[in-house]
mmCIF file of C-alpha atoms in Angstrom:
data_model
loop_
_atom_site.group_PDB
_atom_site.id
_atom_site.type_symbol
_atom_site.label_atom_id
_atom_site.label_comp_id
_atom_site.label_asym_id
_atom_site.label_seq_id
_atom_site.Cartn_x
_atom_site.Cartn_y
_atom_site.Cartn_z
ATOM 1 C CA MET F 17 0.000 0.000 0.000
ATOM 2 C CA TYR F 18 2.646 2.526 1.051
ATOM 3 C CA GLU F 19 4.815 1.636 -1.947
ATOM 4 C CA GLN F 20 1.943 2.783 -4.178
ATOM 5 C CA ILE F 21 1.614 6.019 -2.210
ATOM 6 C CA ARG F 22 5.310 6.790 -2.585
ATOM 7 C CA GLU F 23 4.941 6.555 -6.343
ATOM 8 C CA ASP F 24 1.738 8.662 -6.452
ATOM 9 C CA ILE F 25 3.019 12.232 -6.587
ATOM 10 C CA PHE F 26 -0.483 13.619 -7.123
ATOM 11 C CA PHE F 27 -1.783 12.040 -3.914
ATOM 12 C CA ILE F 28 1.195 13.350 -1.913
ATOM 13 C CA LEU F 29 0.536 16.823 -3.340
ATOM 14 C CA PHE F 30 -3.191 16.573 -2.490
ATOM 15 C CA TYR F 31 -2.300 15.368 1.004
ATOM 16 C CA GLY F 32 -0.021 18.388 1.483
ATOM 17 C CA ILE F 33 -2.711 20.791 0.244
ATOM 18 C CA VAL F 34 -5.240 19.446 2.774
ATOM 19 C CA THR F 35 -2.617 19.780 5.519
ATOM 20 C CA ALA F 36 -1.984 23.400 4.538
ATOM 21 C CA MET F 37 -5.740 24.082 4.419
ATOM 22 C CA ALA F 38 -6.167 22.892 8.007
ATOM 23 C CA MET F 39 -3.236 24.974 9.268
ATOM 24 C CA MET F 40 -4.413 28.114 7.459
ATOM 25 C CA ALA F 41 -7.943 27.633 8.808
ATOM 26 C CA SER F 42 -6.540 27.371 12.328
ATOM 27 C CA CYS F 43 -4.497 30.561 11.940
ATOM 28 C CA TYR F 44 -7.470 32.361 10.397
ATOM 29 C CA LEU F 45 -9.754 31.578 13.350
ATOM 30 C CA LEU F 46 -7.093 32.516 15.897
ATOM 31 C CA PHE F 47 -5.780 35.750 14.429
ATOM 32 C CA ARG F 48 -8.406 37.321 12.145
ATOM 33 C CA GLN F 49 -10.509 39.930 13.923
ATOM 34 C CA GLY F 50 -13.401 40.201 11.475
ATOM 35 C CA ASN F 51 -15.662 37.682 9.793
ATOM 36 C CA ALA F 52 -14.972 36.963 6.119
ATOM 37 C CA PHE F 53 -18.091 34.833 5.591
ATOM 38 C CA ALA F 54 -20.761 36.991 7.247
ATOM 39 C CA ALA F 55 -19.657 40.456 8.322
ATOM 40 C CA ASP F 56 -22.837 41.111 10.333
ATOM 41 C CA ILE F 57 -22.413 38.007 12.526
ATOM 42 C CA THR F 58 -20.241 37.765 15.621
ATOM 43 C CA SER F 59 -19.254 34.142 16.082
ATOM 44 C CA PRO F 60 -18.626 32.680 19.572
ATOM 45 C CA VAL F 61 -15.028 33.265 20.681
ATOM 46 C CA ARG F 62 -14.937 29.975 22.591
ATOM 47 C CA LEU F 63 -16.065 28.031 19.538
ATOM 48 C CA ARG F 64 -13.505 29.776 17.320
ATOM 49 C CA ARG F 65 -10.670 28.834 19.680
ATOM 50 C CA TRP F 66 -11.651 25.198 20.070
ATOM 51 C CA THR F 67 -12.184 24.805 16.312
ATOM 52 C CA ALA F 68 -8.803 26.429 15.673
ATOM 53 C CA ALA F 69 -7.275 23.877 18.049
ATOM 54 C CA PHE F 70 -8.995 21.066 16.143
ATOM 55 C CA PHE F 71 -7.728 22.370 12.793
ATOM 56 C CA ALA F 72 -4.181 22.626 14.192
ATOM 57 C CA ALA F 73 -4.373 19.052 15.520
ATOM 58 C CA PHE F 74 -5.785 17.896 12.174
ATOM 59 C CA ALA F 75 -2.845 19.464 10.323
ATOM 60 C CA LEU F 76 -0.343 17.962 12.765
ATOM 61 C CA SER F 77 -2.023 14.572 12.373
ATOM 62 C CA HIS F 78 -1.354 14.738 8.646
ATOM 63 C CA MET F 79 2.246 15.691 9.381
ATOM 64 C CA TRP F 80 2.983 12.838 11.766
ATOM 65 C CA TYR F 81 1.612 10.303 9.284
ATOM 66 C CA MET F 82 3.568 11.817 6.396
ATOM 67 C CA PRO F 83 6.887 9.991 7.138
ATOM 68 C CA ILE F 84 5.061 6.680 6.528
ATOM 69 C CA PHE F 85 4.942 7.545 2.821
ATOM 70 C CA PHE F 86 8.742 7.647 2.610
ATOM 71 C CA LEU F 87 9.912 5.005 5.072
ATOM 72 C CA THR F 88 11.093 1.741 3.547
ATOM 73 C CA SER F 89 11.365 -0.475 6.608
ATOM 74 C CA SER F 90 8.099 -2.278 7.455
ATOM 75 C CA GLU F 91 8.972 -2.063 11.168
ATOM 76 C CA ASP F 92 9.455 1.712 10.947
ATOM 77 C CA ILE F 93 6.202 2.116 9.005
ATOM 78 C CA GLU F 94 4.298 0.070 11.576
ATOM 79 C CA MET F 95 5.752 2.036 14.478
ATOM 80 C CA ALA F 96 4.952 5.409 12.869
ATOM 81 C CA ASP F 97 1.405 4.237 12.197
ATOM 82 C CA LEU F 98 0.926 3.066 15.794
ATOM 83 C CA ILE F 99 2.312 6.308 17.235
ATOM 84 C CA GLY F 100 -0.027 8.243 14.932
ATOM 85 C CA GLY F 101 -2.968 6.348 16.415
ATOM 86 C CA VAL F 102 -1.883 7.354 19.925
ATOM 87 C CA LEU F 103 -1.544 11.011 18.961
ATOM 88 C CA ASP F 104 -4.911 11.028 17.187
ATOM 89 C CA SER F 105 -6.573 9.603 20.314
ATOM 90 C CA LEU F 106 -4.967 12.375 22.331
ATOM 91 C CA THR F 107 -5.804 15.305 20.040
ATOM 92 C CA VAL F 108 -7.934 15.020 16.887
ATOM 93 C CA PHE F 109 -10.818 12.860 18.108
ATOM 94 C CA PRO F 110 -11.415 14.557 21.495
ATOM 95 C CA LEU F 111 -11.110 18.037 19.974
ATOM 96 C CA LEU F 112 -13.761 17.247 17.355
ATOM 97 C CA ILE F 113 -16.161 16.076 20.076
ATOM 98 C CA ILE F 114 -15.444 19.235 22.066
ATOM 99 C CA VAL F 115 -16.277 21.367 19.011
ATOM 100 C CA LEU F 116 -19.668 19.627 18.797
ATOM 101 C CA PHE F 117 -20.321 20.337 22.483
ATOM 102 C CA VAL F 118 -19.282 23.988 22.249
ATOM 103 C CA MET F 119 -21.634 24.614 19.306
ATOM 104 C CA LEU F 120 -24.498 24.261 21.803
ATOM 105 C CA GLN F 121 -24.622 27.600 23.581
ATOM 106 C CA ASP F 122 -27.524 27.079 25.992
ATOM 107 C CA HIS F 123 -24.987 26.397 28.749
ATOM 108 C CA ARG F 124 -21.353 25.423 29.170
ATOM 109 C CA ARG F 125 -21.239 21.660 29.129
ATOM 110 C CA PRO F 126 -18.399 20.043 31.120
ATOM 111 C CA LEU F 127 -15.622 18.782 28.868
ATOM 112 C CA TRP F 128 -14.067 16.213 31.193
ATOM 113 C CA PRO F 129 -16.435 13.427 29.940
ATOM 114 C CA VAL F 130 -14.660 13.711 26.575
ATOM 115 C CA GLY F 131 -11.422 12.700 28.261
ATOM 116 C CA VAL F 132 -13.165 9.776 29.945
ATOM 117 C CA MET F 133 -14.596 8.621 26.604
ATOM 118 C CA MET F 134 -11.229 8.810 24.860
ATOM 119 C CA LEU F 135 -9.203 7.159 27.648
ATOM 120 C CA PRO F 136 -9.811 3.533 26.514
ATOM 121 C CA LEU F 137 -8.811 4.452 22.939
ATOM 122 C CA LEU F 138 -5.699 6.224 24.185
ATOM 123 C CA LEU F 139 -4.683 3.333 26.444
ATOM 124 C CA GLY F 140 -5.384 0.715 23.764
ATOM 125 C CA ASN F 141 -3.399 2.574 21.112
ATOM 126 C CA THR F 142 -0.587 3.155 23.583
ATOM 127 C CA ILE F 143 -0.411 -0.567 24.399
ATOM 128 C CA ASN F 144 -0.346 -1.338 20.666
ATOM 129 C CA ALA F 145 2.513 1.116 20.173
ATOM 130 C CA VAL F 146 4.530 -0.201 23.137
ATOM 131 C CA THR F 147 4.084 -3.823 22.065
ATOM 132 C CA ARG F 148 4.413 -2.951 18.360
ATOM 133 C CA SER F 149 1.275 -4.947 17.680
ATOM 134 C CA TYR F 150 -2.202 -4.416 16.268
ATOM 135 C CA ALA F 151 -3.638 -7.066 18.573
ATOM 136 C CA LEU F 152 -6.048 -4.684 20.312
ATOM 137 C CA LEU F 153 -7.235 -3.038 17.097
ATOM 138 C CA PRO F 154 -10.484 -5.077 16.729
ATOM 139 C CA MET F 155 -11.427 -4.226 20.327
ATOM 140 C CA LEU F 156 -10.639 -0.559 19.709
ATOM 141 C CA TYR F 157 -12.809 -0.527 16.589
ATOM 142 C CA ALA F 158 -15.672 -2.072 18.558
ATOM 143 C CA TYR F 159 -15.269 0.475 21.354
ATOM 144 C CA PHE F 160 -15.107 3.336 18.860
ATOM 145 C CA LEU F 161 -18.369 2.127 17.319
ATOM 146 C CA LEU F 162 -20.097 1.900 20.718
ATOM 147 C CA MET F 163 -18.737 5.307 21.713
ATOM 148 C CA SER F 164 -20.040 6.820 18.470
ATOM 149 C CA ILE F 165 -23.503 5.362 19.067
ATOM 150 C CA GLY F 166 -23.560 6.690 22.641
ATOM 151 C CA LEU F 167 -22.334 10.102 21.529
ATOM 152 C CA THR F 168 -25.004 10.221 18.822
ATOM 153 C CA ILE F 169 -27.759 9.450 21.355
ATOM 154 C CA TYR F 170 -26.419 12.134 23.699
ATOM 155 C CA MET F 171 -26.181 14.729 20.925
ATOM 156 C CA VAL F 172 -29.718 14.055 19.711
ATOM 157 C CA ARG F 173 -31.026 14.705 23.230
ATOM 158 C CA ALA F 174 -28.795 17.746 23.659
ATOM 159 C CA LEU F 175 -29.915 19.187 20.315
ATOM 160 C CA ARG F 176 -33.574 18.801 21.257
ATOM 161 C CA GLN F 177 -32.894 20.596 24.541
ATOM 162 C CA TYR F 178 -30.962 23.288 22.683
ATOM 163 C CA GLY F 179 -33.819 23.751 20.206
ATOM 164 C CA ARG F 180 -36.312 24.252 23.027
ATOM 165 C CA TRP F 181 -33.970 26.765 24.642
ATOM 166 C CA LEU F 182 -33.691 28.716 21.382
ATOM 167 C CA ARG F 183 -37.464 28.903 20.950
ATOM 168 C CA ASP F 184 -37.917 29.956 24.554
ATOM 169 C CA ASN F 185 -35.422 32.817 24.270
ATOM 170 C CA TYR F 186 -35.121 34.010 20.663
ATOM 171 C CA ALA F 187 -37.636 35.356 18.174
ATOM 172 C CA ASP F 188 -35.317 34.929 15.176
ATOM 173 C CA LEU F 189 -33.527 31.597 14.841
ATOM 174 C CA GLU F 190 -31.364 32.397 11.818
ATOM 175 C CA HIS F 191 -27.653 31.676 12.447
ATOM 176 C CA LYS F 192 -28.522 29.970 15.737
ATOM 177 C CA GLU F 193 -29.722 26.434 14.991
ATOM 178 C CA VAL F 194 -27.077 23.706 14.710
ATOM 179 C CA TRP F 195 -28.892 20.403 14.190
ATOM 180 C CA GLN F 196 -28.190 20.547 10.451
ATOM 181 C CA SER F 197 -24.498 20.880 11.263
ATOM 182 C CA PHE F 198 -24.618 17.808 13.464
ATOM 183 C CA VAL F 199 -26.224 15.794 10.644
ATOM 184 C CA VAL F 200 -23.573 16.895 8.142
ATOM 185 C CA LEU F 201 -20.714 16.197 10.549
ATOM 186 C CA ALA F 202 -22.202 12.813 11.459
ATOM 187 C CA ILE F 203 -22.265 11.861 7.765
ATOM 188 C CA ILE F 204 -18.632 12.945 7.370
ATOM 189 C CA LEU F 205 -17.615 10.913 10.430
ATOM 190 C CA LEU F 206 -19.473 7.872 9.087
ATOM 191 C CA VAL F 207 -17.418 8.134 5.917
ATOM 192 C CA PHE F 208 -14.254 8.285 8.017
ATOM 193 C CA ALA F 209 -15.386 5.237 10.002
ATOM 194 C CA PHE F 210 -16.140 3.348 6.789
ATOM 195 C CA TYR F 211 -12.622 4.148 5.605
ATOM 196 C CA ALA F 212 -11.158 2.906 8.881
ATOM 197 C CA PHE F 213 -12.965 -0.443 8.702
ATOM 198 C CA ILE F 214 -12.905 -1.093 4.949
ATOM 199 C CA TYR F 215 -9.887 0.127 3.040
ATOM 200 C CA GLN F 216 -10.048 -0.584 -0.687
ATOM 201 C CA GLY F 217 -7.225 1.126 -2.487
ATOM 202 C CA PRO F 218 -6.361 4.426 -4.207
ATOM 203 C CA ALA F 219 -9.929 5.650 -4.684
ATOM 204 C CA TYR F 220 -10.409 5.682 -0.912
ATOM 205 C CA ARG F 221 -7.132 7.502 -0.318
ATOM 206 C CA TYR F 222 -8.229 10.325 -2.577
ATOM 207 C CA GLY F 223 -11.777 10.135 -1.270
ATOM 208 C CA MET F 224 -10.703 10.585 2.336
ATOM 209 C CA GLN F 225 -8.564 13.594 1.514
ATOM 210 C CA LEU F 226 -11.535 15.087 -0.326
ATOM 211 C CA VAL F 227 -13.751 14.425 2.703
ATOM 212 C CA SER F 228 -11.088 16.042 4.907
ATOM 213 C CA ALA F 229 -11.125 19.165 2.735
ATOM 214 C CA VAL F 230 -14.941 19.272 2.915
ATOM 215 C CA LEU F 231 -14.792 18.888 6.705
ATOM 216 C CA ILE F 232 -12.368 21.801 7.017
ATOM 217 C CA GLY F 233 -14.426 24.053 4.760
ATOM 218 C CA TYR F 234 -17.721 23.159 6.376
ATOM 219 C CA LEU F 235 -16.521 23.624 9.944
ATOM 220 C CA LEU F 236 -14.923 26.955 9.049
ATOM 221 C CA TRP F 237 -18.171 28.154 7.436
ATOM 222 C CA ARG F 238 -20.244 26.895 10.386
ATOM 223 C CA VAL F 239 -18.106 28.686 12.969
ATOM 224 C CA GLU F 240 -18.201 31.930 11.007
ATOM 225 C CA THR F 241 -21.971 31.873 10.421
ATOM 226 C CA LEU F 242 -23.072 30.750 13.894
ATOM 227 C CA GLY F 243 -24.096 33.782 15.903
ATOM 228 C CA SER F 244 -22.812 34.228 19.430
ATOM 229 C CA LEU F 245 -25.602 33.878 22.014
ATOM 230 C CA THR F 246 -24.943 35.506 25.347
ATOM 231 C CA SER F 247 -27.148 35.584 28.399
ATOM 232 C CA ALA F 248 -27.384 38.195 31.138
ATOM 233 C CA PRO F 249 -29.156 38.487 34.481
ATOM 234 C CA SER F 250 -32.870 39.158 34.287
ATOM 235 C CA PRO F 251 -34.023 42.671 35.182
ATOM 236 C CA PRO F 252 -35.972 43.420 38.384
ATOM 237 C CA LEU F 253 -39.751 43.144 38.265
ATOM 238 C CA ARG F 254 -41.740 46.187 37.272
ATOM 239 C CA GLY F 255 -45.215 44.812 37.608
ATOM 240 C CA GLY F 256 -44.896 42.037 40.142
ATOM 241 C CA GLY F 257 -45.483 38.371 39.399
ATOM 242 C CA GLY F 258 -46.685 36.435 36.392
ATOM 243 C CA GLU F 259 -50.275 37.608 36.745
ATOM 244 C CA ALA F 260 -49.224 41.096 35.534
ATOM 245 C CA VAL F 261 -47.257 39.933 32.494
ATOM 246 C CA GLY F 262 -50.187 40.002 30.036
ATOM 247 C CA PRO F 263 -51.042 43.720 30.464
ATOM 248 C CA LEU F 264 -47.336 44.599 30.449
ATOM 249 C CA LEU F 265 -46.836 42.810 27.139
ATOM 250 C CA GLN F 266 -49.805 44.640 25.653
ATOM 251 C CA LYS F 267 -48.456 48.012 26.790
ATOM 252 C CA TYR F 268 -44.719 47.635 26.120
ATOM 253 C CA CYS F 269 -44.549 45.073 23.298
ATOM 254 C CA ILE F 270 -47.757 45.069 21.240
ATOM 255 C CA ASP F 271 -48.798 48.734 21.499
ATOM 256 C CA THR F 272 -45.249 49.952 20.831
ATOM 257 C CA GLY F 273 -44.587 47.499 17.997
ATOM 258 C CA LEU F 274 -41.486 46.194 19.778
ATOM 259 C CA TYR F 275 -42.106 42.729 18.335
ATOM 260 C CA LEU F 276 -41.123 44.099 14.905
ATOM 261 C CA GLN F 277 -37.499 44.485 16.049
ATOM 262 C CA HIS F 278 -35.147 42.012 14.362
ATOM 263 C CA ASP F 279 -33.387 39.525 16.659
ATOM 264 C CA LEU F 280 -35.500 40.523 19.646
ATOM 265 C CA THR F 281 -34.615 38.192 22.532
ATOM 266 C CA LEU F 282 -36.600 37.125 25.555
ATOM 267 C CA LEU F 283 -34.171 39.025 27.768
ATOM 268 C CA GLN F 284 -34.609 42.239 25.746
ATOM 269 C CA LEU F 285 -38.368 41.902 25.926
ATOM 270 C CA ALA F 286 -38.198 41.262 29.670
ATOM 271 C CA LYS F 287 -36.151 44.439 30.101
ATOM 272 C CA ALA F 288 -38.601 46.471 28.011
ATOM 273 C CA VAL F 289 -41.587 45.072 29.868
ATOM 274 C CA GLY F 290 -39.846 45.483 33.190
ATOM 275 C CA THR F 291 -40.531 41.954 34.318
ATOM 276 C CA ASN F 292 -38.382 38.925 34.993
ATOM 277 C CA ARG F 293 -37.307 36.551 32.249
ATOM 278 C CA PHE F 294 -38.426 33.617 34.375
ATOM 279 C CA TYR F 295 -41.961 35.007 34.806
ATOM 280 C CA LEU F 296 -42.114 35.900 31.113
ATOM 281 C CA SER F 297 -41.131 32.392 30.087
ATOM 282 C CA GLN F 298 -43.587 30.882 32.565
ATOM 283 C CA TYR F 299 -46.335 33.122 31.207
ATOM 284 C CA PHE F 300 -45.787 31.825 27.661
ATOM 285 C CA SER F 301 -45.785 28.248 28.967
ATOM 286 C CA SER F 302 -49.113 28.871 30.710
ATOM 287 C CA LEU F 303 -50.525 29.868 27.312
ATOM 288 C CA GLY F 304 -49.276 26.605 25.811
ATOM 289 C CA THR F 305 -46.730 28.359 23.619
ATOM 290 C CA ASN F 306 -43.152 29.609 23.702
ATOM 291 C CA TYR F 307 -41.450 32.925 23.092
ATOM 292 C CA ASN F 308 -40.589 32.257 19.444
ATOM 293 C CA ALA F 309 -44.158 31.208 18.579
ATOM 294 C CA TYR F 310 -45.590 34.204 20.469
ATOM 295 C CA ILE F 311 -43.482 36.737 18.552
ATOM 296 C CA ASN F 312 -44.089 34.992 15.232
ATOM 297 C CA ASP F 313 -47.835 35.114 15.865
ATOM 298 C CA LEU F 314 -47.687 38.886 16.430
ATOM 299 C CA ARG F 315 -45.595 39.355 13.315
ATOM 300 C CA ILE F 316 -47.903 37.254 11.138
ATOM 301 C CA ARG F 317 -50.907 39.217 12.390
ATOM 302 C CA HIS F 318 -49.017 42.374 11.439
ATOM 303 C CA PHE F 319 -48.344 40.932 7.971
ATOM 304 C CA VAL F 320 -52.068 40.233 7.503
ATOM 305 C CA ARG F 321 -52.909 43.829 8.506
ATOM 306 C CA LEU F 322 -50.334 45.237 6.076
ATOM 307 C CA TYR F 323 -51.645 42.995 3.312
ATOM 308 C CA ARG F 324 -55.240 44.090 3.805
ATOM 309 C CA GLU F 325 -54.278 47.740 4.004
ATOM 310 C CA ALA F 326 -52.253 47.485 0.777
ATOM 311 C CA VAL F 327 -55.092 45.705 -1.048
ATOM 312 C CA ALA F 328 -57.656 48.204 0.221
ATOM 313 C CA VAL F 329 -55.787 51.196 -1.239
ATOM 314 C CA LYS F 330 -54.591 49.226 -4.301
ATOM 315 C CA GLN F 331 -50.960 49.737 -3.333
ATOM 316 C CA PRO F 332 -48.457 47.440 -5.112
ATOM 317 C CA PHE F 333 -46.546 45.118 -2.787
ATOM 318 C CA THR F 334 -44.708 41.828 -2.540
ATOM 319 C CA ALA F 335 -45.010 39.225 0.187
ATOM 320 C CA GLN F 336 -41.265 39.537 0.780
ATOM 321 C CA GLN F 337 -41.598 43.260 1.371
ATOM 322 C CA LEU F 338 -44.496 42.877 3.810
ATOM 323 C CA ALA F 339 -42.693 40.072 5.656
ATOM 324 C CA ALA F 340 -39.641 42.291 6.157
ATOM 325 C CA GLU F 341 -41.859 45.140 7.421
ATOM 326 C CA SER F 342 -43.439 42.637 9.831
ATOM 327 C CA GLY F 343 -40.137 41.937 11.562
ATOM 328 C CA PHE F 344 -38.940 38.851 9.694
ATOM 329 C CA HIS F 345 -35.286 39.092 8.750
ATOM 330 C CA HIS F 346 -35.515 36.184 6.291
ATOM 331 C CA TYR F 347 -38.469 35.344 4.054
ATOM 332 C CA ARG F 348 -37.938 31.604 4.502
ATOM 333 C CA THR F 349 -38.415 31.982 8.249
ATOM 334 C CA PHE F 350 -41.630 33.902 7.656
ATOM 335 C CA SER F 351 -42.860 31.351 5.120
ATOM 336 C CA ASN F 352 -42.265 28.433 7.489
ATOM 337 C CA ALA F 353 -43.895 30.240 10.425
ATOM 338 C CA PHE F 354 -46.878 31.282 8.298
ATOM 339 C CA LYS F 355 -47.493 27.737 7.075
ATOM 340 C CA HIS F 356 -47.133 26.353 10.603
ATOM 341 C CA GLN F 357 -49.722 28.781 11.952
ATOM 342 C CA THR F 358 -52.256 28.857 9.108
ATOM 343 C CA GLY F 359 -51.725 25.460 7.488
ATOM 344 C CA GLN F 360 -51.275 27.211 4.130
ATOM 345 C CA THR F 361 -48.372 28.560 2.169
ATOM 346 C CA VAL F 362 -48.228 32.330 1.778
ATOM 347 C CA THR F 363 -49.018 32.037 -1.942
ATOM 348 C CA SER F 364 -52.038 29.782 -1.313
ATOM 349 C CA TRP F 365 -53.339 32.086 1.398
ATOM 350 C CA ILE F 366 -53.093 35.167 -0.829
ATOM 351 C CA LYS F 367 -54.842 33.353 -3.695
ATOM 352 C CA ALA F 368 -57.607 32.284 -1.309
ATOM 353 C CA GLN F 369 -58.072 35.888 -0.162
ATOM 354 C CA GLN F 370 -58.229 37.094 -3.758
ATOM 355 C CA GLY F 371 -60.655 34.316 -4.659
ATOM 356 C CA ARG F 372 -63.051 35.409 -1.911
ATOM 357 C CA GLY F 373 -62.673 39.021 -2.964
ATOM 358 C CA GLU F 374 -61.515 39.967 0.541
ATOM 359 C CA PRO F 375 -58.895 42.579 1.277
#
């Protein structure tokens, strides 16, 4: 296998390019002040640093496997490969799991369980390296598979919790949701796992480097486009307990049109209303809804009013324009919320209104 790699100059060049990509991505996240992908988004500093660490480890991992391509002694090749497995268990794998944890910003999850999860892999690979044997490799593959299944179950639960937290605290979810990222990363990791268990020649070598390049690009884009979500202490009560929240919302949110503000958070609304975030959240729960659904309902009602006013005076308009004036930063978000509330698409609803001859 390695004899073929030594003769494949194009693969060695591709391998070096991927290594350079990872190192440049790490330096970019550590040292660039602005955001090249989305200038209006401030990405989480903690996530940037951990992802930069992962990229650096990924580049180093490529470097410490590189001598294998040029060694001629089978014993030296085996030893370099075994040492690479130890170093990967110590750096690349745990750092990738940490990046997944840090993407969830509802609270700071402890990172020590990652070390506990990786300890058997580290010990097994270390024993293999010391004994210069692959005897424990089948057991390590089995453990890695079980660990991946357990991690997947944990992340699914954590993502559901994170989604509820977002809807309880944010009116606009653009640049905040991460479940799509987890799906994409899970697919990439499955490809890596398939490569680890079933190696079938040159096509897989090139394929894995291509997957590595996609992983680097995707993670870099995800970090840059994920908005930083910070929390702050709730303000003191203005109107007392939860029983006063309804009138306060009418006075300071609905009457003032505050709900039209882009990226309005539960904390900002609590400050404007002069109540406590806890009471505000409990109030929405008592209505059988959440903060995101409450704000979207107000905005959709505003859209309907604007539509009827425009039709009444025969003023030209577009649904996109009215959605933006109703507080929706992205039309897709409005379209999804509108269909969820009315059971119809925006286009179908407008056609139905026109068919009934109603403004």
